[in-house]
Amino acid sequence: MKQIAIYGKGGIGKSTISANVAAALGERGLNTWYIGCDPKADGSMTLLGGRKIETFLERLRSSPGENRPAYVEGFNGVKCIETGGPIAGVGCAGRGIIVAVQELYKRYFADNIDVIIYDVPGDVVCGGFAAPLREKFANEVYIVTSGEYLSLYAANNIVRGLENLRVNLGGLICNSREIRNEERIVSEFARKIGSHMISFIPRDPIVRECENRGKTVIEGAPESSQASAYRRLADAILKNSDLRIPKPIDPEEIRALLRENE
């Protein structure tokens, strides 16, 4: 069973990429689970035709003894769960993730699962947001970034967390913002932290068009070049054996890298 977690700066496109990779893996007939940890639930909604599902923690609070499946099956058979968080103003989202993943692992995760994808919020692998890693429910991380300074700065912070937790990084996913020399910038940054860029995802308006219809690109535009890019990423993750514990760099090195590629 491959257990991966996807991190990155808020708004960088983690949920879009996670959901499309899950849809592509489901298309291959793999038993795939998508665990959304984002309060917006935007990843699972695109796998479920735009439907927002009750979160796992909401179910535990409202019907603790109920014996129906915790997941909802979406496009291509992907099993979707949103972990949920605390009641507004009480507790923290990270704590919610810890409770949810512990319960899910005890009750549902079995040997017949091929891939579990955790779509994790947060620019920093802090406390509760590190739960899938610290509890050993995920052992392979991918960071979504672009060639912009703040995205790379956030990626570098996440790398610092991975180094502290001694967790393997599978690579960087460049979700393009169409800046000059972006592919080269992200590839060079990956090299500097001791990793590699596993995929470059181009920017395409088809993504928003599909999301507006409550679909992944794999479902909404299966013949598009963008769908092909997500399928290539899914294949690359499945075959990836280049896993290394990364090392963060000085933020000034990021600025220097960007200046060299202006």
Short mmCIF file of C-alpha atoms in Angstrom, two decimals:
data_model
loop_
_atom_site.label_atom_id
_atom_site.label_comp_id
_atom_site.label_asym_id
_atom_site.label_seq_id
_atom_site.Cartn_x
_atom_site.Cartn_y
_atom_site.Cartn_z
CA MET A 1 0.00 0.00 0.00
CA LYS A 2 1.33 3.40 -1.01
CA GLN A 3 0.52 6.09 1.58
CA ILE A 4 1.31 9.60 0.45
CA ALA A 5 0.72 13.10 1.78
CA ILE A 6 0.59 16.21 -0.37
CA TYR A 7 1.62 19.54 1.16
CA GLY A 8 2.17 23.06 -0.14
CA LYS A 9 1.38 26.74 0.29
CA GLY A 10 -2.29 27.60 0.73
CA GLY A 11 -3.96 28.23 -2.62
CA ILE A 12 -1.21 26.57 -4.64
CA GLY A 13 -3.52 23.85 -5.96
CA LYS A 14 -2.92 20.89 -3.63
CA SER A 15 -6.54 19.75 -3.64
CA THR A 16 -6.88 20.03 -7.42
CA ILE A 17 -3.77 17.94 -7.97
CA SER A 18 -4.65 15.43 -5.22
CA ALA A 19 -8.15 14.86 -6.61
CA ASN A 20 -6.97 14.51 -10.21
CA VAL A 21 -4.21 12.08 -9.23
CA ALA A 22 -6.78 10.05 -7.25
CA ALA A 23 -9.11 10.03 -10.27
CA ALA A 24 -6.26 8.92 -12.55
CA LEU A 25 -5.31 6.08 -10.17
CA GLY A 26 -8.95 5.01 -9.92
CA GLU A 27 -9.07 4.96 -13.72
CA ARG A 28 -6.31 2.34 -13.61
CA GLY A 29 -8.49 0.14 -11.41
CA LEU A 30 -6.52 0.78 -8.22
CA ASN A 31 -8.28 0.80 -4.86
CA THR A 32 -7.69 4.47 -4.06
CA TRP A 33 -8.69 6.54 -1.02
CA TYR A 34 -8.71 10.33 -0.93
CA ILE A 35 -8.50 11.78 2.59
CA GLY A 36 -9.26 15.50 2.50
CA CYS A 37 -8.12 17.49 5.52
CA ASP A 38 -9.02 20.91 4.15
CA PRO A 39 -12.04 22.69 5.70
CA LYS A 40 -13.12 23.80 2.20
CA ALA A 41 -13.55 20.17 1.09
CA ASP A 42 -12.89 21.32 -2.46
CA GLY A 43 -10.92 18.20 -3.43
CA SER A 44 -13.57 15.65 -2.56
CA MET A 45 -16.29 17.82 -4.11
CA THR A 46 -14.72 17.45 -7.56
CA LEU A 47 -14.68 13.67 -7.13
CA LEU A 48 -18.32 13.71 -6.02
CA GLY A 49 -19.97 15.82 -8.71
CA GLY A 50 -19.85 19.03 -6.62
CA ARG A 51 -21.44 17.44 -3.53
CA LYS A 52 -20.14 18.39 -0.08
CA ILE A 53 -20.11 15.43 2.29
CA GLU A 54 -20.49 15.21 6.02
CA THR A 55 -17.05 15.12 7.62
CA PHE A 56 -15.76 12.12 9.53
CA LEU A 57 -15.64 14.10 12.78
CA GLU A 58 -19.19 15.41 12.29
CA ARG A 59 -20.36 11.81 11.98
CA LEU A 60 -18.51 10.76 15.10
CA ARG A 61 -20.16 13.64 17.01
CA SER A 62 -23.69 13.17 15.68
CA SER A 63 -23.93 9.35 15.32
CA PRO A 64 -21.11 7.71 17.28
CA GLY A 65 -22.57 4.17 17.12
CA GLU A 66 -23.77 4.22 13.53
CA ASN A 67 -22.46 1.34 11.43
CA ARG A 68 -22.46 2.70 7.88
CA PRO A 69 -19.29 3.28 5.84
CA ALA A 70 -17.40 6.45 6.69
CA TYR A 71 -16.52 7.07 3.07
CA VAL A 72 -18.51 8.11 0.01
CA GLU A 73 -17.54 6.51 -3.29
CA GLY A 74 -16.81 9.02 -6.03
CA PHE A 75 -15.63 9.11 -9.64
CA ASN A 76 -13.73 6.00 -10.79
CA GLY A 77 -14.50 4.31 -7.46
CA VAL A 78 -12.30 6.64 -5.39
CA LYS A 79 -13.33 6.43 -1.71
CA CYS A 80 -13.62 9.94 -0.32
CA ILE A 81 -13.44 11.14 3.28
CA GLU A 82 -13.17 14.65 4.68
CA THR A 83 -11.66 14.55 8.17
CA GLY A 84 -13.26 17.80 9.30
CA GLY A 85 -12.23 19.98 12.20
CA PRO A 86 -13.49 21.35 15.50
CA ILE A 87 -16.57 23.48 16.07
CA ALA A 88 -15.76 27.07 15.04
CA GLY A 89 -13.81 28.86 17.76
CA VAL A 90 -12.99 25.69 19.69
CA GLY A 91 -9.87 23.56 19.46
CA CYS A 92 -7.64 23.32 16.39
CA ALA A 93 -7.90 21.75 12.94
CA GLY A 94 -4.69 19.81 13.49
CA ARG A 95 -6.18 18.02 16.48
CA GLY A 96 -9.14 17.04 14.31
CA ILE A 97 -6.83 15.48 11.76
CA ILE A 98 -5.06 13.46 14.46
CA VAL A 99 -8.32 12.03 15.82
CA ALA A 100 -9.71 11.31 12.37
CA VAL A 101 -6.69 9.51 10.92
CA GLN A 102 -6.28 7.39 14.05
CA GLU A 103 -9.91 6.26 13.87
CA LEU A 104 -9.79 5.69 10.12
CA TYR A 105 -6.69 3.54 10.41
CA LYS A 106 -8.23 1.40 13.15
CA ARG A 107 -11.59 0.94 11.46
CA TYR A 108 -11.08 0.95 7.70
CA PHE A 109 -7.58 0.80 6.31
CA ALA A 110 -6.75 -2.75 5.24
CA ASP A 111 -4.22 -4.55 3.08
CA ASN A 112 -6.38 -4.47 -0.06
CA ILE A 113 -5.94 -0.70 -0.43
CA ASP A 114 -3.49 0.29 -3.15
CA VAL A 115 -3.06 4.02 -2.51
CA ILE A 116 -4.09 6.47 0.24
CA ILE A 117 -3.70 10.18 -0.55
CA TYR A 118 -3.76 12.71 2.30
CA ASP A 119 -4.51 16.24 1.08
CA VAL A 120 -3.07 18.25 3.98
CA PRO A 121 -3.57 21.99 4.67
CA GLY A 122 -0.93 24.33 6.02
CA ASP A 123 2.25 25.98 4.83
CA VAL A 124 4.25 24.43 7.68
CA VAL A 125 4.31 20.81 8.85
CA CYS A 126 3.31 21.81 12.39
CA GLY A 127 1.77 19.79 15.24
CA GLY A 128 -1.54 18.40 14.05
CA PHE A 129 -0.92 18.96 10.35
CA ALA A 130 2.01 16.55 10.68
CA ALA A 131 -0.29 13.84 12.06
CA PRO A 132 -0.33 11.62 8.94
CA LEU A 133 3.49 11.62 9.05
CA ARG A 134 4.14 11.51 12.78
CA GLU A 135 1.64 8.68 13.27
CA LYS A 136 3.25 6.82 10.33
CA PHE A 137 0.03 6.81 8.30
CA ALA A 138 1.90 8.42 5.40
CA ASN A 139 5.52 7.72 4.58
CA GLU A 140 6.03 9.57 1.32
CA VAL A 141 5.48 13.30 0.76
CA TYR A 142 5.03 15.43 -2.33
CA ILE A 143 5.18 19.23 -2.17
CA VAL A 144 3.21 21.35 -4.61
CA THR A 145 4.88 24.63 -5.47
CA SER A 146 5.31 27.17 -8.24
CA GLY A 147 8.32 29.25 -9.21
CA GLU A 148 7.18 32.19 -7.06
CA TYR A 149 9.11 33.22 -3.97
CA LEU A 150 6.35 32.65 -1.39
CA SER A 151 5.55 29.19 -2.74
CA LEU A 152 9.20 28.19 -2.64
CA TYR A 153 9.59 29.76 0.82
CA ALA A 154 6.63 27.66 2.06
CA ALA A 155 8.07 24.56 0.39
CA ASN A 156 11.36 25.19 2.18
CA ASN A 157 9.54 25.40 5.54
CA ILE A 158 7.82 22.10 4.83
CA VAL A 159 11.19 20.58 3.96
CA ARG A 160 12.45 21.72 7.37
CA GLY A 161 9.57 19.84 9.00
CA LEU A 162 10.27 16.70 6.97
CA GLU A 163 13.93 16.79 7.97
CA ASN A 164 12.96 17.04 11.64
CA LEU A 165 10.49 14.16 11.32
CA ARG A 166 12.93 12.09 9.20
CA VAL A 167 10.31 11.59 6.49
CA ASN A 168 11.06 10.93 2.82
CA LEU A 169 10.24 13.49 0.15
CA GLY A 170 9.17 11.93 -3.15
CA GLY A 171 9.64 15.16 -5.09
CA LEU A 172 8.27 18.57 -6.00
CA ILE A 173 5.24 19.10 -8.21
CA CYS A 174 5.43 22.39 -10.08
CA ASN A 175 1.91 23.77 -10.53
CA SER A 176 2.69 26.46 -13.04
CA ARG A 177 1.88 30.13 -12.59
CA GLU A 178 3.43 30.85 -16.00
CA ILE A 179 6.38 32.84 -14.75
CA ARG A 180 9.61 33.10 -16.70
CA ASN A 181 11.95 30.07 -16.43
CA GLU A 182 9.60 28.44 -13.92
CA GLU A 183 10.46 24.82 -14.72
CA ARG A 184 14.17 25.55 -14.42
CA ILE A 185 13.67 27.44 -11.13
CA VAL A 186 11.73 24.63 -9.46
CA SER A 187 14.11 21.96 -10.78
CA GLU A 188 17.10 23.86 -9.40
CA PHE A 189 15.39 24.46 -6.05
CA ALA A 190 14.61 20.72 -5.85
CA ARG A 191 18.26 19.90 -6.52
CA LYS A 192 19.40 22.30 -3.80
CA ILE A 193 17.20 20.62 -1.15
CA GLY A 194 18.37 17.16 -2.25
CA SER A 195 15.32 16.08 -4.21
CA HIS A 196 13.91 16.32 -7.73
CA MET A 197 10.95 17.79 -9.62
CA ILE A 198 8.66 14.86 -10.36
CA SER A 199 6.24 16.71 -12.62
CA PHE A 200 5.46 20.05 -14.24
CA ILE A 201 1.71 20.79 -14.44
CA PRO A 202 0.90 23.53 -16.95
CA ARG A 203 -1.64 26.25 -16.25
CA ASP A 204 -4.87 25.68 -18.18
CA PRO A 205 -8.32 27.29 -17.85
CA ILE A 206 -9.88 23.84 -18.35
CA VAL A 207 -9.13 23.17 -14.67
CA ARG A 208 -11.47 25.93 -13.44
CA GLU A 209 -14.08 25.06 -16.06
CA CYS A 210 -14.20 21.48 -14.78
CA GLU A 211 -14.19 22.54 -11.12
CA ASN A 212 -17.08 24.90 -11.79
CA ARG A 213 -18.99 21.82 -12.97
CA GLY A 214 -17.96 19.87 -9.86
CA LYS A 215 -15.58 17.56 -11.73
CA THR A 216 -11.94 16.67 -11.94
CA VAL A 217 -10.25 17.24 -15.30
CA ILE A 218 -9.90 13.46 -15.63
CA GLU A 219 -13.69 13.24 -15.62
CA GLY A 220 -14.70 16.56 -17.21
CA ALA A 221 -12.15 16.75 -20.01
CA PRO A 222 -10.60 13.27 -20.27
CA GLU A 223 -9.09 13.82 -23.73
CA SER A 224 -7.43 17.13 -22.85
CA SER A 225 -3.69 17.68 -22.57
CA GLN A 226 -4.24 18.72 -18.95
CA ALA A 227 -5.79 15.33 -18.14
CA SER A 228 -2.73 13.71 -19.72
CA ALA A 229 -0.48 15.78 -17.45
CA TYR A 230 -2.31 14.50 -14.35
CA ARG A 231 -2.13 10.91 -15.61
CA ARG A 232 1.64 11.26 -16.14
CA LEU A 233 2.00 12.58 -12.59
CA ALA A 234 -0.02 9.67 -11.20
CA ASP A 235 2.19 7.19 -13.10
CA ALA A 236 5.34 8.94 -11.91
CA ILE A 237 4.20 8.73 -8.28
CA LEU A 238 3.33 5.04 -8.62
CA LYS A 239 6.77 4.22 -10.06
CA ASN A 240 8.78 6.63 -7.95
CA SER A 241 11.58 5.08 -5.92
CA ASP A 242 13.65 8.26 -5.58
CA LEU A 243 12.75 9.04 -1.98
CA ARG A 244 15.08 11.09 0.18
CA ILE A 245 15.05 13.04 3.41
CA PRO A 246 15.50 16.63 2.17
CA LYS A 247 17.49 19.50 3.67
CA PRO A 248 16.17 23.09 3.74
CA ILE A 249 18.24 25.94 2.35
CA ASP A 250 18.73 29.53 3.50
CA PRO A 251 15.81 31.66 2.22
CA GLU A 252 18.35 34.06 0.73
CA GLU A 253 19.40 31.23 -1.62
CA ILE A 254 15.83 31.18 -2.94
CA ARG A 255 15.98 34.90 -3.71
CA ALA A 256 19.36 34.45 -5.41
CA LEU A 257 17.94 31.59 -7.51
CA LEU A 258 15.03 33.78 -8.62
CA ARG A 259 17.31 36.70 -9.46
CA GLU A 260 19.51 34.43 -11.59
CA ASN A 261 16.46 33.35 -13.62
CA GLU A 262 14.72 36.72 -14.10
#
